[in-house]
CSV table of C-alpha atoms in Angstrom, one decimal:
chain,number,residue,atom,x,y,z
A,1,UNK,CA,0.0,0.0,0.0
A,2,UNK,CA,1.5,3.4,-0.9
A,3,UNK,CA,2.1,5.8,1.9
A,4,UNK,CA,1.6,9.6,2.4
A,5,UNK,CA,2.8,11.8,5.2
A,6,UNK,CA,1.4,15.3,6.1
A,7,UNK,CA,2.8,18.3,8.0
A,8,UNK,CA,0.7,21.4,8.7
A,9,UNK,CA,2.0,24.8,9.6
A,10,UNK,CA,-0.1,27.7,10.9
A,11,UNK,CA,-3.7,28.0,11.9
A,12,UNK,CA,-6.5,25.5,12.7
A,13,UNK,CA,-8.0,26.3,9.3
A,14,UNK,CA,-4.9,24.8,7.7
A,15,UNK,CA,-5.3,21.7,9.9
A,16,UNK,CA,-8.9,21.3,8.7
A,17,UNK,CA,-7.8,21.6,5.1
A,18,UNK,CA,-4.9,19.1,5.5
A,19,UNK,CA,-7.4,16.7,7.0
A,20,UNK,CA,-9.7,17.0,3.9
A,21,UNK,CA,-6.8,16.3,1.6
A,22,UNK,CA,-5.8,13.4,3.8
A,23,UNK,CA,-9.3,11.9,3.3
A,24,UNK,CA,-8.8,12.1,-0.5
A,25,UNK,CA,-5.5,10.2,-0.3
A,26,UNK,CA,-7.2,7.5,1.9
A,27,UNK,CA,-10.0,7.2,-0.7
A,28,UNK,CA,-7.3,6.5,-3.3
A,29,UNK,CA,-5.8,3.7,-1.2
A,30,UNK,CA,-3.0,5.5,0.6
A,31,UNK,CA,-2.0,4.7,4.1
A,32,UNK,CA,-1.2,7.8,6.2
A,33,UNK,CA,2.0,7.6,8.2
A,34,UNK,CA,3.7,10.0,10.6
A,35,UNK,CA,5.7,12.8,9.0
A,36,UNK,CA,8.9,11.5,10.8
A,37,UNK,CA,8.6,8.2,8.9
A,38,UNK,CA,9.6,7.5,5.3
A,39,UNK,CA,6.7,7.9,2.8
A,40,UNK,CA,6.0,7.7,-0.9
A,41,UNK,CA,4.3,11.1,-1.0
A,42,UNK,CA,5.0,14.0,1.4
A,43,UNK,CA,2.6,17.0,1.6
A,44,UNK,CA,3.4,20.2,3.5
A,45,UNK,CA,0.6,22.7,4.1
A,46,UNK,CA,2.3,26.0,4.7
A,47,UNK,CA,1.6,29.3,6.4
A,48,UNK,CA,3.0,32.7,5.6
A,49,UNK,CA,1.9,34.9,8.5
A,50,UNK,CA,5.5,35.4,9.6
A,51,UNK,CA,8.9,35.1,8.1
A,52,UNK,CA,9.6,32.3,10.6
A,53,UNK,CA,6.7,30.4,9.0
A,54,UNK,CA,8.3,30.7,5.6
A,55,UNK,CA,11.7,29.6,6.9
A,56,UNK,CA,10.1,26.6,8.7
A,57,UNK,CA,8.4,25.5,5.5
A,58,UNK,CA,11.8,25.5,3.7
A,59,UNK,CA,13.4,23.6,6.5
A,60,UNK,CA,10.7,20.9,6.5
A,61,UNK,CA,11.0,20.3,2.8
A,62,UNK,CA,14.7,19.7,3.2
A,63,UNK,CA,14.2,17.4,6.2
A,64,UNK,CA,11.6,15.4,4.3
A,65,UNK,CA,13.8,15.0,1.3
A,66,UNK,CA,16.7,13.7,3.4
A,67,UNK,CA,14.4,11.2,5.2
A,68,UNK,CA,12.6,10.0,2.1
A,69,UNK,CA,14.9,10.8,-0.9
A,70,UNK,CA,12.5,9.1,-3.4
A,71,UNK,CA,9.3,10.7,-2.1
A,72,UNK,CA,7.1,12.9,-4.2
A,73,UNK,CA,7.0,16.3,-2.3
A,74,UNK,CA,4.0,18.6,-2.6
A,75,UNK,CA,3.8,22.0,-1.0
A,76,UNK,CA,0.5,23.9,-0.7
A,77,UNK,CA,-1.0,26.6,1.4
A,78,UNK,CA,-0.5,30.3,1.9
A,79,UNK,CA,3.3,30.4,1.3
A,80,UNK,CA,2.7,28.4,-1.9
A,81,UNK,CA,0.2,30.9,-3.1
A,82,UNK,CA,2.3,33.9,-2.3
A,83,UNK,CA,5.9,32.7,-3.2
A,84,UNK,CA,5.7,29.7,-5.5
A,85,UNK,CA,9.0,30.6,-7.2
A,86,UNK,CA,10.8,30.6,-3.9
A,87,UNK,CA,9.4,27.1,-3.1
A,88,UNK,CA,10.3,25.9,-6.6
A,89,UNK,CA,13.9,26.8,-6.0
A,90,UNK,CA,14.1,24.4,-3.1
A,91,UNK,CA,15.7,21.2,-4.2
A,92,UNK,CA,13.4,18.2,-4.2
A,93,UNK,CA,10.0,19.9,-4.5
A,94,UNK,CA,7.8,18.2,-7.1
A,95,UNK,CA,4.5,20.1,-7.0
A,96,UNK,CA,3.3,23.4,-5.7
A,97,UNK,CA,-0.5,24.0,-5.3
A,98,UNK,CA,-2.1,27.4,-4.6
A,99,UNK,CA,-5.1,28.2,-2.6
A,100,UNK,CA,-7.6,27.3,-5.3
A,101,UNK,CA,-5.7,24.2,-6.4
A,102,UNK,CA,-4.9,22.5,-3.0
A,103,UNK,CA,-8.1,20.4,-2.8
A,104,UNK,CA,-7.5,19.0,-6.3
A,105,UNK,CA,-4.2,17.1,-5.9
A,106,UNK,CA,-5.3,14.2,-8.1
A,107,UNK,CA,-6.5,16.5,-10.8
A,108,UNK,CA,-2.9,17.7,-11.3
A,109,UNK,CA,-1.1,14.4,-10.8
A,110,UNK,CA,-1.7,11.2,-12.6
A,111,UNK,CA,1.2,9.4,-11.1
A,112,UNK,CA,3.6,10.5,-8.4
A,113,UNK,CA,6.8,10.3,-10.5
A,114,UNK,CA,9.6,12.8,-10.4
A,115,UNK,CA,10.0,15.1,-13.4
A,116,UNK,CA,13.2,16.8,-12.5
A,117,UNK,CA,11.8,20.2,-11.6
A,118,UNK,CA,8.9,21.6,-9.6
A,119,UNK,CA,5.6,22.1,-11.3
A,120,UNK,CA,3.8,25.2,-10.2
A,121,UNK,CA,0.0,25.1,-10.2
A,122,UNK,CA,-1.0,28.4,-8.6
A,123,UNK,CA,-3.8,30.5,-10.1
A,124,UNK,CA,-4.9,34.0,-9.4
A,125,UNK,CA,-7.5,34.5,-6.6
A,126,UNK,CA,-10.6,36.5,-7.3
A,127,UNK,CA,-14.2,37.0,-6.0
A,128,UNK,CA,-15.1,33.6,-7.4
A,129,UNK,CA,-12.4,31.6,-5.6
A,130,UNK,CA,-13.7,28.2,-4.5
A,131,UNK,CA,-14.6,27.7,-0.8
A,132,UNK,CA,-13.2,24.2,-0.3
A,133,UNK,CA,-15.2,22.8,2.6
A,134,UNK,CA,-13.0,21.2,5.2
A,135,UNK,CA,-13.0,19.7,8.7
A,136,UNK,CA,-10.3,18.0,10.8
A,137,UNK,CA,-12.4,15.2,12.2
A,138,UNK,CA,-9.9,12.4,11.7
A,139,UNK,CA,-6.9,14.0,13.4
A,140,UNK,CA,-5.3,11.3,15.6
A,141,UNK,CA,-5.6,11.8,19.3
A,142,UNK,CA,-8.0,14.7,19.2
A,143,UNK,CA,-11.4,15.0,20.9
A,144,UNK,CA,-12.2,18.2,19.1
A,145,UNK,CA,-12.9,18.7,15.4
A,146,UNK,CA,-12.1,21.9,13.5
A,147,UNK,CA,-14.9,22.8,11.0
A,148,UNK,CA,-14.1,25.4,8.4
A,149,UNK,CA,-17.1,27.7,8.0
A,150,UNK,CA,-15.5,30.7,6.3
A,151,UNK,CA,-12.4,31.5,4.2
A,152,UNK,CA,-10.7,34.6,2.9
A,153,UNK,CA,-10.9,38.2,4.1
A,154,UNK,CA,-12.1,41.5,2.8
A,155,UNK,CA,-10.2,43.5,5.4
A,156,UNK,CA,-6.9,45.4,4.6
A,157,UNK,CA,-4.9,45.3,7.8
A,158,UNK,CA,-1.5,46.8,7.2
A,159,UNK,CA,0.5,43.9,8.4
A,160,UNK,CA,-1.4,41.0,6.9
A,161,UNK,CA,-1.0,38.9,3.7
A,162,UNK,CA,-4.0,36.7,4.2
A,163,UNK,CA,-6.2,38.4,1.6
A,164,UNK,CA,-3.5,37.9,-0.9
A,165,UNK,CA,-3.0,34.3,0.1
A,166,UNK,CA,-6.6,33.2,0.5
A,167,UNK,CA,-8.7,35.7,-1.5
A,168,UNK,CA,-12.0,37.5,-0.7
A,169,UNK,CA,-14.2,36.5,2.2
A,170,UNK,CA,-16.6,33.7,1.3
A,171,UNK,CA,-18.7,31.1,3.1
A,172,UNK,CA,-20.6,27.9,2.4
A,173,UNK,CA,-24.3,27.6,3.0
A,174,UNK,CA,-25.8,27.0,6.4
A,175,UNK,CA,-27.2,23.6,5.2
A,176,UNK,CA,-23.8,22.4,4.0
A,177,UNK,CA,-22.2,23.5,7.3
A,178,UNK,CA,-24.8,21.7,9.4
A,179,UNK,CA,-24.4,18.5,7.4
A,180,UNK,CA,-20.7,18.6,7.9
A,181,UNK,CA,-21.3,19.1,11.7
A,182,UNK,CA,-23.6,16.0,11.6
A,183,UNK,CA,-20.8,14.1,9.9
A,184,UNK,CA,-18.3,15.1,12.6
A,185,UNK,CA,-20.7,14.1,15.4
A,186,UNK,CA,-21.4,10.8,13.8
A,187,UNK,CA,-17.6,10.1,14.1
A,188,UNK,CA,-18.0,10.5,17.9
A,189,UNK,CA,-16.5,13.9,18.4
A,190,UNK,CA,-18.0,16.1,21.2
A,191,UNK,CA,-16.6,19.5,20.4
A,192,UNK,CA,-16.8,21.4,17.1
A,193,UNK,CA,-14.5,24.4,16.7
A,194,UNK,CA,-15.8,26.8,14.1
A,195,UNK,CA,-12.8,28.0,12.1
A,196,UNK,CA,-12.1,30.5,9.4
A,197,UNK,CA,-10.0,33.5,8.5
A,198,UNK,CA,-12.7,36.0,9.7
A,199,UNK,CA,-15.3,33.8,11.2
A,200,UNK,CA,-17.6,36.6,12.2
A,201,UNK,CA,-18.0,37.6,8.6
A,202,UNK,CA,-19.6,34.3,7.8
A,203,UNK,CA,-22.6,34.6,5.4
A,204,UNK,CA,-22.0,38.3,4.6
A,205,UNK,CA,-22.2,37.5,0.8
A,206,UNK,CA,-24.8,34.7,0.8
A,207,UNK,CA,-27.6,36.5,2.7
A,208,UNK,CA,-27.2,35.0,6.1
A,209,UNK,CA,-25.1,35.7,9.3
A,210,UNK,CA,-22.9,34.0,11.8
A,211,UNK,CA,-25.7,34.2,14.4
A,212,UNK,CA,-28.0,32.3,12.1
A,213,UNK,CA,-25.4,29.6,11.5
A,214,UNK,CA,-24.9,29.2,15.3
A,215,UNK,CA,-28.7,28.9,15.8
A,216,UNK,CA,-28.9,26.2,13.1
A,217,UNK,CA,-25.9,24.2,14.6
A,218,UNK,CA,-27.3,24.4,18.1
A,219,UNK,CA,-30.4,22.4,17.3
A,220,UNK,CA,-28.5,19.5,15.8
A,221,UNK,CA,-29.1,16.4,18.0
A,222,UNK,CA,-26.2,14.9,20.0
A,223,UNK,CA,-23.9,15.3,22.9
A,224,UNK,CA,-21.6,18.1,21.9
A,225,UNK,CA,-20.4,21.7,22.4
A,226,UNK,CA,-19.4,24.5,20.0
A,227,UNK,CA,-16.4,26.7,20.3
A,228,UNK,CA,-15.7,29.8,18.2
A,229,UNK,CA,-12.0,29.8,17.2
A,230,UNK,CA,-11.7,33.6,17.0
A,231,UNK,CA,-13.9,36.6,16.2
A,232,UNK,CA,-13.2,40.2,15.5
A,233,UNK,CA,-14.4,42.7,18.1
A,234,UNK,CA,-16.5,44.7,15.6
A,235,UNK,CA,-18.3,41.4,14.6
A,236,UNK,CA,-18.9,40.1,18.1
A,237,UNK,CA,-22.5,41.2,18.3
A,238,UNK,CA,-24.8,41.4,21.3
A,239,UNK,CA,-26.9,38.5,19.8
A,240,UNK,CA,-23.8,36.3,19.6
A,241,UNK,CA,-22.9,37.1,23.2
A,242,UNK,CA,-26.5,36.4,24.3
A,243,UNK,CA,-26.7,33.2,22.4
A,244,UNK,CA,-23.5,32.0,24.0
A,245,UNK,CA,-24.7,32.9,27.5
A,246,UNK,CA,-28.1,31.2,26.9
A,247,UNK,CA,-27.0,27.9,25.5
A,248,UNK,CA,-25.2,25.1,27.4
A,249,UNK,CA,-23.8,23.9,24.1
A,250,UNK,CA,-21.9,27.1,23.5
A,251,UNK,CA,-18.4,27.2,25.1
A,252,UNK,CA,-18.0,30.2,27.3
A,253,UNK,CA,-14.9,31.3,25.5
A,254,UNK,CA,-14.1,34.1,23.0
A,255,UNK,CA,-10.8,34.7,21.4
A,256,UNK,CA,-10.9,38.4,20.3
A,257,UNK,CA,-7.9,39.9,18.4
A,258,UNK,CA,-6.8,43.3,19.7
A,259,UNK,CA,-3.3,43.6,18.0
A,260,UNK,CA,-2.6,46.9,19.8
A,261,UNK,CA,-3.9,48.9,22.8
A,262,UNK,CA,-2.5,52.1,21.3
A,263,UNK,CA,-5.1,54.2,19.5
A,264,UNK,CA,-2.5,55.5,17.0
A,265,UNK,CA,-1.1,52.1,16.2
A,266,UNK,CA,-4.6,50.7,15.7
A,267,UNK,CA,-5.1,53.4,13.0
A,268,UNK,CA,-1.7,52.5,11.4
A,269,UNK,CA,-2.7,48.9,11.4
A,270,UNK,CA,-6.0,49.7,9.6
A,271,UNK,CA,-8.0,47.9,12.2
A,272,UNK,CA,-11.8,48.3,12.1
A,273,UNK,CA,-12.5,49.2,15.7
A,274,UNK,CA,-11.3,51.6,18.5
A,275,UNK,CA,-10.0,50.9,21.9
A,276,UNK,CA,-13.3,52.1,23.4
A,277,UNK,CA,-15.3,49.6,21.3
A,278,UNK,CA,-12.9,46.8,22.2
A,279,UNK,CA,-13.1,47.5,25.9
A,280,UNK,CA,-16.9,47.8,25.7
A,281,UNK,CA,-17.1,44.3,24.0
A,282,UNK,CA,-15.0,42.7,26.8
A,283,UNK,CA,-17.1,44.4,29.4
A,284,UNK,CA,-20.3,43.2,27.9
A,285,UNK,CA,-19.1,39.6,27.7
A,286,UNK,CA,-17.9,39.6,31.3
A,287,UNK,CA,-21.0,41.3,32.6
A,288,UNK,CA,-23.2,38.6,30.9
A,289,UNK,CA,-20.8,35.7,31.6
A,290,UNK,CA,-18.3,36.4,34.5
A,291,UNK,CA,-16.8,32.9,34.0
A,292,UNK,CA,-16.2,33.4,30.3
A,293,UNK,CA,-12.6,32.9,29.0
A,294,UNK,CA,-11.3,35.7,26.9
A,295,UNK,CA,-8.2,35.3,24.8
A,296,UNK,CA,-6.4,38.2,23.0
A,297,UNK,CA,-4.0,38.5,20.1
A,298,UNK,CA,-1.4,41.2,20.3
A,299,UNK,CA,1.4,42.3,17.9
A,300,UNK,CA,4.4,44.1,19.2
A,301,UNK,CA,6.9,46.2,17.2
A,302,UNK,CA,4.6,47.1,14.3
A,303,UNK,CA,6.1,50.0,12.3
A,304,UNK,CA,5.3,53.2,14.0
A,305,UNK,CA,4.9,51.7,17.5
A,306,UNK,CA,6.9,53.9,19.9
A,307,UNK,CA,7.8,53.1,23.5
A,308,UNK,CA,4.9,55.3,24.6
A,309,UNK,CA,2.5,53.3,22.3
A,310,UNK,CA,3.7,50.0,23.8
A,311,UNK,CA,3.2,51.4,27.4
A,312,UNK,CA,-0.3,52.4,26.4
A,313,UNK,CA,-1.0,48.9,25.1
A,314,UNK,CA,0.4,47.4,28.3
A,315,UNK,CA,-1.7,49.6,30.6
A,316,UNK,CA,-4.8,48.9,28.5
A,317,UNK,CA,-4.3,45.2,28.7
A,318,UNK,CA,-3.5,45.2,32.4
A,319,UNK,CA,-6.9,46.8,33.1
A,320,UNK,CA,-8.8,44.3,31.0
A,321,UNK,CA,-10.3,41.1,32.5
A,322,UNK,CA,-8.9,38.7,30.0
A,323,UNK,CA,-7.7,35.1,30.5
A,324,UNK,CA,-4.6,34.8,28.3
A,325,UNK,CA,-2.6,36.4,25.4
A,326,UNK,CA,-1.2,35.2,22.2
A,327,UNK,CA,1.8,37.5,21.6
A,328,UNK,CA,3.3,37.9,18.2
A,329,UNK,CA,6.4,39.9,17.2
A,330,UNK,CA,5.8,41.9,14.1
A,331,UNK,CA,7.2,40.3,10.9
A,332,UNK,CA,7.6,42.3,7.7
A,333,UNK,CA,5.6,40.7,4.9
A,334,UNK,CA,6.2,41.5,1.2
A,335,UNK,CA,3.3,43.4,-0.4
A,336,UNK,CA,1.8,44.8,2.8
A,337,UNK,CA,1.0,48.4,3.6
A,338,UNK,CA,3.1,48.3,6.8
A,339,UNK,CA,6.3,48.3,4.8
A,340,UNK,CA,5.4,51.9,3.7
A,341,UNK,CA,5.0,53.2,7.2
A,342,UNK,CA,8.6,52.9,8.2
A,343,UNK,CA,11.1,50.6,9.8
A,344,UNK,CA,9.9,48.1,12.4
A,345,UNK,CA,11.0,48.2,16.0
A,346,UNK,CA,14.5,46.6,16.4
A,347,UNK,CA,14.3,42.9,17.1
A,348,UNK,CA,15.8,43.1,20.6
A,349,UNK,CA,13.2,45.6,21.6
A,350,UNK,CA,10.4,43.5,20.1
A,351,UNK,CA,11.7,40.6,22.2
A,352,UNK,CA,11.7,42.7,25.4
A,353,UNK,CA,8.1,43.9,24.8
A,354,UNK,CA,6.9,40.3,23.9
A,355,UNK,CA,8.5,39.0,27.2
A,356,UNK,CA,6.7,41.6,29.2
A,357,UNK,CA,3.3,40.7,27.7
A,358,UNK,CA,3.9,37.0,28.1
A,359,UNK,CA,4.5,37.6,31.8
A,360,UNK,CA,1.3,39.6,32.0
A,361,UNK,CA,-0.5,36.8,30.2
A,362,UNK,CA,0.7,34.2,32.7
A,363,UNK,CA,-0.4,36.3,35.6
A,364,UNK,CA,-3.9,36.8,34.1
A,365,UNK,CA,-4.2,33.1,33.2
A,366,UNK,CA,-3.3,32.0,36.8
A,367,UNK,CA,-5.8,34.5,38.2
A,368,UNK,CA,-8.5,33.2,35.9
A,369,UNK,CA,-7.7,29.6,37.0
A,370,UNK,CA,-7.9,30.6,40.6
A,371,UNK,CA,-11.3,32.2,40.0
A,372,UNK,CA,-12.6,28.9,38.8
A,373,UNK,CA,-11.5,26.8,41.7
A,374,UNK,CA,-14.3,24.9,43.4
A,375,UNK,CA,-16.6,25.0,40.4
A,376,UNK,CA,-17.8,21.9,38.6
A,377,UNK,CA,-17.6,22.1,34.8
A,378,UNK,CA,-17.7,19.7,31.9
A,379,UNK,CA,-14.2,18.7,30.7
A,380,UNK,CA,-13.5,17.1,27.3
A,381,UNK,CA,-10.5,14.9,28.0
A,382,UNK,CA,-8.1,14.6,25.2
A,383,UNK,CA,-5.1,12.5,26.1
A,384,UNK,CA,-3.0,10.9,28.9
A,385,UNK,CA,0.6,11.8,29.5
A,386,UNK,CA,3.0,11.3,32.4
A,387,UNK,CA,0.2,9.9,34.5
A,388,UNK,CA,-2.2,12.8,33.9
A,389,UNK,CA,-5.3,12.7,31.8
A,390,UNK,CA,-6.0,16.3,30.6
A,391,UNK,CA,-8.5,18.3,28.6
A,392,UNK,CA,-10.3,21.6,28.6
A,393,UNK,CA,-13.4,22.9,30.3
A,394,UNK,CA,-16.0,24.8,28.3
A,395,UNK,CA,-14.4,28.0,29.4
A,396,UNK,CA,-10.9,26.9,28.4
A,397,UNK,CA,-9.3,25.9,31.7
A,398,UNK,CA,-6.9,23.1,31.2
A,399,UNK,CA,-7.7,20.4,33.7
A,400,UNK,CA,-5.8,17.3,34.7
A,401,UNK,CA,-6.8,14.3,36.7
A,402,UNK,CA,-4.9,11.3,37.9
A,403,UNK,CA,-4.4,8.8,35.0
A,404,UNK,CA,-7.8,8.0,33.6
A,405,UNK,CA,-7.4,6.8,30.0
A,406,UNK,CA,-11.0,5.6,29.9
A,407,UNK,CA,-12.0,9.3,30.2
A,408,UNK,CA,-10.3,10.2,26.9
A,409,UNK,CA,-12.6,11.7,24.3
A,410,UNK,CA,-15.4,12.0,26.7
A,411,UNK,CA,-17.3,15.0,28.3
A,412,UNK,CA,-17.2,14.5,32.0
A,413,UNK,CA,-18.2,16.7,35.0
A,414,UNK,CA,-15.1,17.6,37.0
A,415,UNK,CA,-14.5,19.7,40.2
A,416,UNK,CA,-11.6,22.1,39.8
A,417,UNK,CA,-9.6,21.6,43.0
A,418,UNK,CA,-6.1,23.2,42.9
A,419,UNK,CA,-3.7,25.0,40.5
A,420,UNK,CA,-0.8,22.9,39.3
A,421,UNK,CA,1.1,25.3,37.1
A,422,UNK,CA,0.0,24.8,33.5
A,423,UNK,CA,-3.3,23.2,34.5
A,424,UNK,CA,-5.8,22.8,37.4
A,425,UNK,CA,-6.0,19.5,39.2
A,426,UNK,CA,-9.5,18.2,39.2
A,427,UNK,CA,-11.7,15.4,40.6
A,428,UNK,CA,-14.2,13.5,38.4
A,429,UNK,CA,-17.7,13.9,40.0
A,430,UNK,CA,-20.0,12.6,37.2
A,431,UNK,CA,-19.2,10.4,34.2
A,432,UNK,CA,-22.7,10.5,32.7
A,433,UNK,CA,-22.0,13.0,29.9
A,434,UNK,CA,-21.0,10.8,27.1
A,435,UNK,CA,-19.7,7.4,26.1
A,436,UNK,CA,-16.2,7.0,24.7
A,437,UNK,CA,-16.0,7.9,21.0
A,438,UNK,CA,-15.8,5.1,18.5
A,439,UNK,CA,-12.8,5.3,16.2
């Protein structure tokens, strides 16, 4: 049986899309092996959000070729769409697929034979770019499934290449999305993470809305919960907040990108909200759901960010009731407006600012964990390692219990007892939620 290995860089959307391509290979009779093993075909799904992502993609190609010198190597994803010539120059790459071509591997390859040089299949993106439904419901060892509901972006943030790599915002129908959710649940998964480039923009061009999609998903039968991967503050409506607060199936967790707490830097970034709007959205969420987890994305060192701007960001964040931060150091990307603003902050200073925010993040996370002690919440256990079976609550607290492999891939009621560094030690109080999933 021929073998194929996959490696995915970047966001959960990429993982969902890799999973879809993986199912196509299985249907063609391929056995999927680990990326660290030798394989007949190797597919790398790339990201291009940062320069490091580009560099990592190039390194992975070279590693794969050394491990499997006879393998047919395919590179797809955002880096492939934006810089196909750079990838073609890497020794050993056979096929490069752009954003519209990545779901049609077998349309471009009749046999996985080497032809001496890379073949580039990367078309221009336009308003009619295909959606390409995808969900990662067969990822080994996961209890959650990532369902792609939206792709592309119509925003023009100064630092971002995603509109160039993925095209305009687009969605599939509510009916198609609901059917895919049913397929995921039929496989035994108990959490669906709604993923996309700009999830809150779902339906804007097909006459529906993200709120309507949520309402349709919440009436599907089964034992499950829904988590929103990330949503822009200007698209987090009162009705979405209310729906989350009112439904036990909605995870009390919002990840809301901020990027900067400086009013002037937000304008330079071309973000579509103000500090005041952002703070008001956080306040509304916490007033309605005091136990709701709130995650925040922040970029440090964007061109034009002064020390005073960073201090403004730090103070703004310190006063917000959030649960954790994802901190990114600005990375210059070709073709973006940020390059016209001026030089980025020196790398040493970016590293210092990032470290300060990560310390703040850890303090906020530990405080949020302490606030949840003594509560009983449903935990979806994922795996067992070093004698601890761990998973997440609906409000994104990582919980660990003494080795309980039978709890894996189940929703179980757990009392949160004591902080243990990266997680909260818990005690199982009720196992009635669900049966183990069937693989």
